mmCIF file with all atom_site columns, C-alpha atoms in Angstrom:
data_model
loop_
_atom_site.group_PDB
_atom_site.id
_atom_site.type_symbol
_atom_site.label_atom_id
_atom_site.label_alt_id
_atom_site.label_comp_id
_atom_site.label_asym_id
_atom_site.label_entity_id
_atom_site.label_seq_id
_atom_site.pdbx_PDB_ins_code
_atom_site.Cartn_x
_atom_site.Cartn_y
_atom_site.Cartn_z
_atom_site.occupancy
_atom_site.B_iso_or_equiv
_atom_site.pdbx_formal_charge
_atom_site.auth_seq_id
_atom_site.auth_comp_id
_atom_site.auth_asym_id
_atom_site.auth_atom_id
_atom_site.pdbx_PDB_model_num
ATOM 1   C CA . LEU A 1 1   ? -34.655 2.406   27.475 1.00 0.00 ? 7   LEU A CA 1
ATOM 2   C CA . TYR A 1 2   ? -32.593 0.378   29.887 1.00 0.00 ? 8   TYR A CA 1
ATOM 3   C CA . THR A 1 3   ? -28.836 0.269   30.117 1.00 0.00 ? 9   THR A CA 1
ATOM 4   C CA . SER A 1 4   ? -26.367 -1.145  32.591 1.00 0.00 ? 10  SER A CA 1
ATOM 5   C CA . GLY A 1 5   ? -23.694 1.415   31.795 1.00 0.00 ? 11  GLY A CA 1
ATOM 6   C CA . THR A 1 6   ? -20.601 0.954   33.904 1.00 0.00 ? 12  THR A CA 1
ATOM 7   C CA . THR A 1 7   ? -22.486 -0.243  36.988 1.00 0.00 ? 13  THR A CA 1
ATOM 8   C CA . GLY A 1 8   ? -23.655 -3.588  35.626 1.00 0.00 ? 14  GLY A CA 1
ATOM 9   C CA . LYS A 1 9   ? -27.084 -2.904  37.146 1.00 0.00 ? 15  LYS A CA 1
ATOM 10  C CA . PRO A 1 10  ? -29.947 -2.027  34.767 1.00 0.00 ? 16  PRO A CA 1
ATOM 11  C CA . LYS A 1 11  ? -31.216 1.525   35.036 1.00 0.00 ? 17  LYS A CA 1
ATOM 12  C CA . GLY A 1 12  ? -33.933 3.214   33.052 1.00 0.00 ? 18  GLY A CA 1
ATOM 13  C CA . VAL A 1 13  ? -33.272 6.211   30.839 1.00 0.00 ? 19  VAL A CA 1
ATOM 14  C CA . MET A 1 14  ? -35.988 8.429   29.415 1.00 0.00 ? 20  MET A CA 1
ATOM 15  C CA . HIS A 1 15  ? -35.293 10.994  26.706 1.00 0.00 ? 21  HIS A CA 1
ATOM 16  C CA . ALA A 1 16  ? -37.604 13.996  26.454 1.00 0.00 ? 22  ALA A CA 1
ATOM 17  C CA . THR A 1 17  ? -39.210 14.331  23.044 1.00 0.00 ? 23  THR A CA 1
ATOM 18  C CA . GLY A 1 18  ? -38.064 17.833  22.081 1.00 0.00 ? 24  GLY A CA 1
ATOM 19  C CA . GLY A 1 19  ? -34.475 17.625  23.298 1.00 0.00 ? 25  GLY A CA 1
ATOM 20  C CA . TYR A 1 20  ? -33.907 14.115  22.031 1.00 0.00 ? 26  TYR A CA 1
ATOM 21  C CA . ALA A 1 21  ? -35.430 14.859  18.617 1.00 0.00 ? 27  ALA A CA 1
ATOM 22  C CA . THR A 1 22  ? -33.332 18.013  18.282 1.00 0.00 ? 28  THR A CA 1
ATOM 23  C CA . GLN A 1 23  ? -30.169 16.114  19.123 1.00 0.00 ? 29  GLN A CA 1
ATOM 24  C CA . ALA A 1 24  ? -31.088 13.255  16.756 1.00 0.00 ? 30  ALA A CA 1
ATOM 25  C CA . TYR A 1 25  ? -31.637 15.759  13.946 1.00 0.00 ? 31  TYR A CA 1
ATOM 26  C CA . TRP A 1 26  ? -28.482 17.830  14.418 1.00 0.00 ? 32  TRP A CA 1
ATOM 27  C CA . SER A 1 27  ? -26.099 15.017  15.264 1.00 0.00 ? 33  SER A CA 1
ATOM 28  C CA . CYS A 1 28  ? -27.271 12.931  12.311 1.00 0.00 ? 34  CYS A CA 1
ATOM 29  C CA . ARG A 1 29  ? -26.893 15.926  10.023 1.00 0.00 ? 35  ARG A CA 1
ATOM 30  C CA . TYR A 1 30  ? -23.419 16.977  11.160 1.00 0.00 ? 36  TYR A CA 1
ATOM 31  C CA . VAL A 1 31  ? -21.817 13.762  12.436 1.00 0.00 ? 37  VAL A CA 1
ATOM 32  C CA . PHE A 1 32  ? -22.678 11.980  9.183  1.00 0.00 ? 38  PHE A CA 1
ATOM 33  C CA . ASN A 1 33  ? -23.003 14.976  6.848  1.00 0.00 ? 39  ASN A CA 1
ATOM 34  C CA . LEU A 1 34  ? -26.438 13.610  5.977  1.00 0.00 ? 40  LEU A CA 1
ATOM 35  C CA . LYS A 1 35  ? -28.329 15.563  3.338  1.00 0.00 ? 41  LYS A CA 1
ATOM 36  C CA . GLU A 1 36  ? -31.967 15.500  2.263  1.00 0.00 ? 42  GLU A CA 1
ATOM 37  C CA . ASP A 1 37  ? -32.874 12.595  -0.018 1.00 0.00 ? 43  ASP A CA 1
ATOM 38  C CA . GLU A 1 38  ? -29.780 10.582  0.930  1.00 0.00 ? 44  GLU A CA 1
ATOM 39  C CA . VAL A 1 39  ? -29.935 7.038   2.282  1.00 0.00 ? 45  VAL A CA 1
ATOM 40  C CA . MET A 1 40  ? -28.628 6.096   5.724  1.00 0.00 ? 46  MET A CA 1
ATOM 41  C CA . TRP A 1 41  ? -28.293 2.587   7.051  1.00 0.00 ? 47  TRP A CA 1
ATOM 42  C CA . CYS A 1 42  ? -27.630 2.111   10.739 1.00 0.00 ? 48  CYS A CA 1
ATOM 43  C CA . THR A 1 43  ? -27.470 -1.646  11.265 1.00 0.00 ? 49  THR A CA 1
ATOM 44  C CA . ALA A 1 44  ? -28.277 -1.457  14.982 1.00 0.00 ? 50  ALA A CA 1
ATOM 45  C CA . ASP A 1 45  ? -31.420 -3.145  16.203 1.00 0.00 ? 51  ASP A CA 1
ATOM 46  C CA . VAL A 1 46  ? -34.198 -0.632  16.946 1.00 0.00 ? 52  VAL A CA 1
ATOM 47  C CA . GLY A 1 47  ? -34.223 -1.966  20.507 1.00 0.00 ? 53  GLY A CA 1
ATOM 48  C CA . TRP A 1 48  ? -30.893 -0.185  21.062 1.00 0.00 ? 54  TRP A CA 1
ATOM 49  C CA . ILE A 1 49  ? -30.638 3.589   21.373 1.00 0.00 ? 55  ILE A CA 1
ATOM 50  C CA . THR A 1 50  ? -28.387 3.622   18.291 1.00 0.00 ? 56  THR A CA 1
ATOM 51  C CA . GLY A 1 51  ? -31.172 2.022   16.277 1.00 0.00 ? 57  GLY A CA 1
ATOM 52  C CA . HIS A 1 52  ? -33.614 4.668   17.498 1.00 0.00 ? 58  HIS A CA 1
ATOM 53  C CA . THR A 1 53  ? -31.396 7.672   16.914 1.00 0.00 ? 59  THR A CA 1
ATOM 54  C CA . TYR A 1 54  ? -29.562 6.851   13.691 1.00 0.00 ? 60  TYR A CA 1
ATOM 55  C CA . GLY A 1 55  ? -31.647 4.030   12.286 1.00 0.00 ? 61  GLY A CA 1
ATOM 56  C CA . CYS A 1 56  ? -34.949 5.867   12.502 1.00 0.00 ? 62  CYS A CA 1
ATOM 57  C CA . TYR A 1 57  ? -35.402 9.374   13.940 1.00 0.00 ? 63  TYR A CA 1
ATOM 58  C CA . GLY A 1 58  ? -32.207 11.105  12.734 1.00 0.00 ? 64  GLY A CA 1
ATOM 59  C CA . PRO A 1 59  ? -32.537 10.163  9.063  1.00 0.00 ? 65  PRO A CA 1
ATOM 60  C CA . LEU A 1 60  ? -36.285 10.819  8.953  1.00 0.00 ? 66  LEU A CA 1
ATOM 61  C CA . LEU A 1 61  ? -35.964 14.193  10.703 1.00 0.00 ? 67  LEU A CA 1
ATOM 62  C CA . ASN A 1 62  ? -33.395 15.119  8.040  1.00 0.00 ? 68  ASN A CA 1
ATOM 63  C CA . ASN A 1 63  ? -35.745 14.102  5.214  1.00 0.00 ? 69  ASN A CA 1
ATOM 64  C CA . ALA A 1 64  ? -33.467 11.204  4.332  1.00 0.00 ? 70  ALA A CA 1
ATOM 65  C CA . THR A 1 65  ? -34.299 7.570   3.756  1.00 0.00 ? 71  THR A CA 1
ATOM 66  C CA . ALA A 1 66  ? -33.622 5.060   6.537  1.00 0.00 ? 72  ALA A CA 1
ATOM 67  C CA . VAL A 1 67  ? -32.886 1.470   5.567  1.00 0.00 ? 73  VAL A CA 1
ATOM 68  C CA . LEU A 1 68  ? -34.522 -0.975  7.971  1.00 0.00 ? 74  LEU A CA 1
ATOM 69  C CA . PHE A 1 69  ? -33.071 -4.448  8.072  1.00 0.00 ? 75  PHE A CA 1
ATOM 70  C CA . GLU A 1 70  ? -34.115 -7.590  9.881  1.00 0.00 ? 76  GLU A CA 1
ATOM 71  C CA . GLY A 1 71  ? -32.168 -10.799 10.038 1.00 0.00 ? 77  GLY A CA 1
ATOM 72  C CA . LEU A 1 72  ? -28.623 -12.028 10.231 1.00 0.00 ? 78  LEU A CA 1
ATOM 73  C CA . PRO A 1 73  ? -25.916 -10.026 8.465  1.00 0.00 ? 79  PRO A CA 1
ATOM 74  C CA . ASN A 1 74  ? -24.357 -13.151 6.967  1.00 0.00 ? 80  ASN A CA 1
ATOM 75  C CA . TYR A 1 75  ? -27.382 -15.247 6.024  1.00 0.00 ? 81  TYR A CA 1
ATOM 76  C CA . PRO A 1 76  ? -28.240 -16.601 3.557  1.00 0.00 ? 82  PRO A CA 1
ATOM 77  C CA . LYS A 1 77  ? -24.851 -15.432 2.233  1.00 0.00 ? 83  LYS A CA 1
ATOM 78  C CA . THR A 1 78  ? -21.936 -13.588 3.796  1.00 0.00 ? 84  THR A CA 1
ATOM 79  C CA . ASP A 1 79  ? -22.244 -10.738 1.282  1.00 0.00 ? 85  ASP A CA 1
ATOM 80  C CA . ARG A 1 80  ? -25.747 -9.759  2.432  1.00 0.00 ? 86  ARG A CA 1
ATOM 81  C CA . PHE A 1 81  ? -24.746 -6.340  3.830  1.00 0.00 ? 87  PHE A CA 1
ATOM 82  C CA . MET A 1 82  ? -22.816 -5.425  0.687  1.00 0.00 ? 88  MET A CA 1
ATOM 83  C CA . LYS A 1 83  ? -25.807 -6.384  -1.453 1.00 0.00 ? 89  LYS A CA 1
ATOM 84  C CA . VAL A 1 84  ? -28.122 -4.169  0.644  1.00 0.00 ? 90  VAL A CA 1
ATOM 85  C CA . ILE A 1 85  ? -25.691 -1.229  0.314  1.00 0.00 ? 91  ILE A CA 1
ATOM 86  C CA . GLU A 1 86  ? -25.465 -1.573  -3.458 1.00 0.00 ? 92  GLU A CA 1
ATOM 87  C CA . GLU A 1 87  ? -29.164 -2.245  -4.140 1.00 0.00 ? 93  GLU A CA 1
ATOM 88  C CA . ASN A 1 88  ? -30.383 0.617   -1.916 1.00 0.00 ? 94  ASN A CA 1
ATOM 89  C CA . LYS A 1 89  ? -27.656 3.071   -2.914 1.00 0.00 ? 95  LYS A CA 1
ATOM 90  C CA . VAL A 1 90  ? -26.736 3.668   0.731  1.00 0.00 ? 96  VAL A CA 1
ATOM 91  C CA . ASN A 1 91  ? -24.791 6.900   1.327  1.00 0.00 ? 97  ASN A CA 1
ATOM 92  C CA . VAL A 1 92  ? -24.064 6.516   5.055  1.00 0.00 ? 98  VAL A CA 1
ATOM 93  C CA . PHE A 1 93  ? -23.292 3.070   6.471  1.00 0.00 ? 99  PHE A CA 1
ATOM 94  C CA . TYR A 1 94  ? -23.129 2.869   10.274 1.00 0.00 ? 100 TYR A CA 1
ATOM 95  C CA . THR A 1 95  ? -22.337 -0.476  11.880 1.00 0.00 ? 101 THR A CA 1
ATOM 96  C CA . ALA A 1 96  ? -20.499 -2.224  14.709 1.00 0.00 ? 102 ALA A CA 1
ATOM 97  C CA . PRO A 1 97  ? -16.915 -3.493  14.712 1.00 0.00 ? 103 PRO A CA 1
ATOM 98  C CA . THR A 1 98  ? -18.274 -6.938  15.657 1.00 0.00 ? 104 THR A CA 1
ATOM 99  C CA . ALA A 1 99  ? -20.021 -7.214  12.278 1.00 0.00 ? 105 ALA A CA 1
ATOM 100 C CA . LEU A 1 100 ? -17.009 -5.793  10.470 1.00 0.00 ? 106 LEU A CA 1
ATOM 101 C CA . ARG A 1 101 ? -14.647 -8.350  12.055 1.00 0.00 ? 107 ARG A CA 1
ATOM 102 C CA . MET A 1 102 ? -16.967 -11.118 10.894 1.00 0.00 ? 108 MET A CA 1
ATOM 103 C CA . PHE A 1 103 ? -16.884 -9.773  7.325  1.00 0.00 ? 109 PHE A CA 1
ATOM 104 C CA . ALA A 1 104 ? -13.117 -9.164  7.447  1.00 0.00 ? 110 ALA A CA 1
ATOM 105 C CA . LEU A 1 105 ? -12.580 -12.886 8.030  1.00 0.00 ? 111 LEU A CA 1
ATOM 106 C CA . GLN A 1 106 ? -13.659 -13.310 4.398  1.00 0.00 ? 112 GLN A CA 1
ATOM 107 C CA . GLY A 1 107 ? -10.905 -10.949 3.226  1.00 0.00 ? 113 GLY A CA 1
ATOM 108 C CA . SER A 1 108 ? -11.384 -8.650  0.251  1.00 0.00 ? 114 SER A CA 1
ATOM 109 C CA . LYS A 1 109 ? -13.231 -11.227 -1.875 1.00 0.00 ? 115 LYS A CA 1
ATOM 110 C CA . LEU A 1 110 ? -16.452 -10.429 -0.005 1.00 0.00 ? 116 LEU A CA 1
ATOM 111 C CA . THR A 1 111 ? -16.595 -6.858  -1.278 1.00 0.00 ? 117 THR A CA 1
ATOM 112 C CA . LYS A 1 112 ? -14.941 -7.065  -4.695 1.00 0.00 ? 118 LYS A CA 1
ATOM 113 C CA . LYS A 1 113 ? -18.081 -7.858  -6.668 1.00 0.00 ? 119 LYS A CA 1
ATOM 114 C CA . TYR A 1 114 ? -19.921 -4.837  -5.249 1.00 0.00 ? 120 TYR A CA 1
ATOM 115 C CA . LYS A 1 115 ? -19.265 -1.258  -6.360 1.00 0.00 ? 121 LYS A CA 1
ATOM 116 C CA . MET A 1 116 ? -20.935 0.497   -3.437 1.00 0.00 ? 122 MET A CA 1
ATOM 117 C CA . ASP A 1 117 ? -20.172 3.807   -5.199 1.00 0.00 ? 123 ASP A CA 1
ATOM 118 C CA . SER A 1 118 ? -23.052 5.509   -3.394 1.00 0.00 ? 124 SER A CA 1
ATOM 119 C CA . LEU A 1 119 ? -21.218 5.393   -0.053 1.00 0.00 ? 125 LEU A CA 1
ATOM 120 C CA . LYS A 1 120 ? -19.766 8.675   1.201  1.00 0.00 ? 126 LYS A CA 1
ATOM 121 C CA . ILE A 1 121 ? -19.497 8.148   4.973  1.00 0.00 ? 127 ILE A CA 1
ATOM 122 C CA . LEU A 1 122 ? -18.774 5.057   7.062  1.00 0.00 ? 128 LEU A CA 1
ATOM 123 C CA . GLY A 1 123 ? -19.487 4.903   10.772 1.00 0.00 ? 129 GLY A CA 1
ATOM 124 C CA . SER A 1 124 ? -18.461 2.697   13.647 1.00 0.00 ? 130 SER A CA 1
ATOM 125 C CA . VAL A 1 125 ? -20.463 2.266   16.866 1.00 0.00 ? 131 VAL A CA 1
ATOM 126 C CA . GLY A 1 126 ? -20.931 0.026   19.873 1.00 0.00 ? 132 GLY A CA 1
ATOM 127 C CA . GLU A 1 127 ? -17.357 -0.689  20.931 1.00 0.00 ? 133 GLU A CA 1
ATOM 128 C CA . PRO A 1 128 ? -13.855 0.500   20.140 1.00 0.00 ? 134 PRO A CA 1
ATOM 129 C CA . ILE A 1 129 ? -12.710 -0.452  16.654 1.00 0.00 ? 135 ILE A CA 1
ATOM 130 C CA . ASP A 1 130 ? -9.255  -1.990  16.373 1.00 0.00 ? 136 ASP A CA 1
ATOM 131 C CA . GLU A 1 131 ? -6.759  -0.827  13.753 1.00 0.00 ? 137 GLU A CA 1
ATOM 132 C CA . LYS A 1 132 ? -6.911  -3.987  11.643 1.00 0.00 ? 138 LYS A CA 1
ATOM 133 C CA . THR A 1 133 ? -10.720 -3.845  11.385 1.00 0.00 ? 139 THR A CA 1
ATOM 134 C CA . TRP A 1 134 ? -10.689 -0.075  10.761 1.00 0.00 ? 140 TRP A CA 1
ATOM 135 C CA . LEU A 1 135 ? -8.267  -0.546  7.857  1.00 0.00 ? 141 LEU A CA 1
ATOM 136 C CA . TRP A 1 136 ? -10.330 -3.409  6.406  1.00 0.00 ? 142 TRP A CA 1
ATOM 137 C CA . PHE A 1 137 ? -13.472 -1.239  6.628  1.00 0.00 ? 143 PHE A CA 1
ATOM 138 C CA . PHE A 1 138 ? -11.728 1.727   4.961  1.00 0.00 ? 144 PHE A CA 1
ATOM 139 C CA . ASP A 1 139 ? -10.062 -0.344  2.214  1.00 0.00 ? 145 ASP A CA 1
ATOM 140 C CA . ASN A 1 140 ? -12.833 -2.806  1.372  1.00 0.00 ? 146 ASN A CA 1
ATOM 141 C CA . ILE A 1 141 ? -16.180 -1.179  2.143  1.00 0.00 ? 147 ILE A CA 1
ATOM 142 C CA . GLY A 1 142 ? -15.172 2.459   1.664  1.00 0.00 ? 148 GLY A CA 1
ATOM 143 C CA . LYS A 1 143 ? -12.802 1.667   -1.228 1.00 0.00 ? 149 LYS A CA 1
ATOM 144 C CA . LYS A 1 144 ? -10.203 4.020   0.339  1.00 0.00 ? 150 LYS A CA 1
ATOM 145 C CA . ARG A 1 145 ? -12.350 7.102   -0.275 1.00 0.00 ? 151 ARG A CA 1
ATOM 146 C CA . CYS A 1 146 ? -14.898 7.278   2.572  1.00 0.00 ? 152 CYS A CA 1
ATOM 147 C CA . PRO A 1 147 ? -14.008 8.734   5.974  1.00 0.00 ? 153 PRO A CA 1
ATOM 148 C CA . ILE A 1 148 ? -14.795 6.533   8.963  1.00 0.00 ? 154 ILE A CA 1
ATOM 149 C CA . ILE A 1 149 ? -16.644 8.324   11.735 1.00 0.00 ? 155 ILE A CA 1
ATOM 150 C CA . ASP A 1 150 ? -15.811 6.370   14.894 1.00 0.00 ? 156 ASP A CA 1
ATOM 151 C CA . THR A 1 151 ? -18.430 7.406   17.439 1.00 0.00 ? 157 THR A CA 1
ATOM 152 C CA . TYR A 1 152 ? -18.469 7.286   21.216 1.00 0.00 ? 158 TYR A CA 1
ATOM 153 C CA . TRP A 1 153 ? -21.717 7.606   23.097 1.00 0.00 ? 159 TRP A CA 1
ATOM 154 C CA . GLN A 1 154 ? -23.979 5.988   25.667 1.00 0.00 ? 160 GLN A CA 1
ATOM 155 C CA . THR A 1 155 ? -27.675 5.300   25.972 1.00 0.00 ? 161 THR A CA 1
ATOM 156 C CA . GLU A 1 156 ? -27.829 8.200   28.424 1.00 0.00 ? 162 GLU A CA 1
ATOM 157 C CA . THR A 1 157 ? -26.566 10.722  25.851 1.00 0.00 ? 163 THR A CA 1
ATOM 158 C CA . GLY A 1 158 ? -28.960 9.706   23.051 1.00 0.00 ? 164 GLY A CA 1
ATOM 159 C CA . SER A 1 159 ? -26.409 10.489  20.337 1.00 0.00 ? 165 SER A CA 1
ATOM 160 C CA . ALA A 1 160 ? -22.726 10.542  19.542 1.00 0.00 ? 166 ALA A CA 1
ATOM 161 C CA . VAL A 1 161 ? -20.755 12.867  21.833 1.00 0.00 ? 167 VAL A CA 1
ATOM 162 C CA . ILE A 1 162 ? -17.158 12.178  20.752 1.00 0.00 ? 168 ILE A CA 1
ATOM 163 C CA . ASN A 1 163 ? -16.241 11.689  17.096 1.00 0.00 ? 169 ASN A CA 1
ATOM 164 C CA . SER A 1 164 ? -14.368 13.280  14.226 1.00 0.00 ? 170 SER A CA 1
ATOM 165 C CA . LEU A 1 165 ? -16.426 15.243  11.732 1.00 0.00 ? 171 LEU A CA 1
ATOM 166 C CA . PRO A 1 166 ? -16.547 14.629  7.968  1.00 0.00 ? 172 PRO A CA 1
ATOM 167 C CA . GLY A 1 167 ? -14.174 16.949  6.156  1.00 0.00 ? 173 GLY A CA 1
ATOM 168 C CA . ILE A 1 168 ? -12.336 17.808  9.374  1.00 0.00 ? 174 ILE A CA 1
ATOM 169 C CA . GLY A 1 169 ? -10.974 14.572  10.891 1.00 0.00 ? 175 GLY A CA 1
ATOM 170 C CA . PRO A 1 170 ? -8.661  13.340  12.131 1.00 0.00 ? 176 PRO A CA 1
ATOM 171 C CA . PHE A 1 171 ? -9.433  9.911   10.685 1.00 0.00 ? 177 PHE A CA 1
ATOM 172 C CA . ILE A 1 172 ? -6.962  7.701   12.478 1.00 0.00 ? 178 ILE A CA 1
ATOM 173 C CA . PRO A 1 173 ? -7.506  3.944   12.921 1.00 0.00 ? 179 PRO A CA 1
ATOM 174 C CA . SER A 1 174 ? -8.934  3.101   16.382 1.00 0.00 ? 180 SER A CA 1
ATOM 175 C CA . TYR A 1 175 ? -9.136  6.807   17.333 1.00 0.00 ? 181 TYR A CA 1
ATOM 176 C CA . ALA A 1 176 ? -12.569 8.397   17.858 1.00 0.00 ? 182 ALA A CA 1
ATOM 177 C CA . ALA A 1 177 ? -11.426 12.035  17.976 1.00 0.00 ? 183 ALA A CA 1
ATOM 178 C CA . LYS A 1 178 ? -9.438  14.636  19.837 1.00 0.00 ? 184 LYS A CA 1
#
């Protein structure tokens, strides 16, 4: 995989099979409290390390179902993500603040017609999440009952390295962890 990191110059990163797979398994299990036979949806493209780790390998190594999605999140309708969550009974929903800000522009009407009762954990990845977006995510997608796991990591790490854990916290808007 290639990443520019903080240098702005592309550099290649190679993850060894055993170490990377072990980290994908354990971090997916504990960061997201993922159990066997649950459904995880990481909306990252599989071309990104996030899509590899939490959209494919982590869930499958944990004997969970991975939802694979192709296309725009708001086409043909802006409620497309909510429909996928409800229809596939997604338990862990992991997405980027950019997508959430787009949905938040619609207000609460976007999520009201969907129960999304299957959700237990929400996750944020890719950039810092601002307080307004965090609160919208918690109130509207998580229905004020799902913790938001705000993750910090890089392509080089292969998984989340700073985040709060489910059941432990703290779950503070725009705050990854202590």
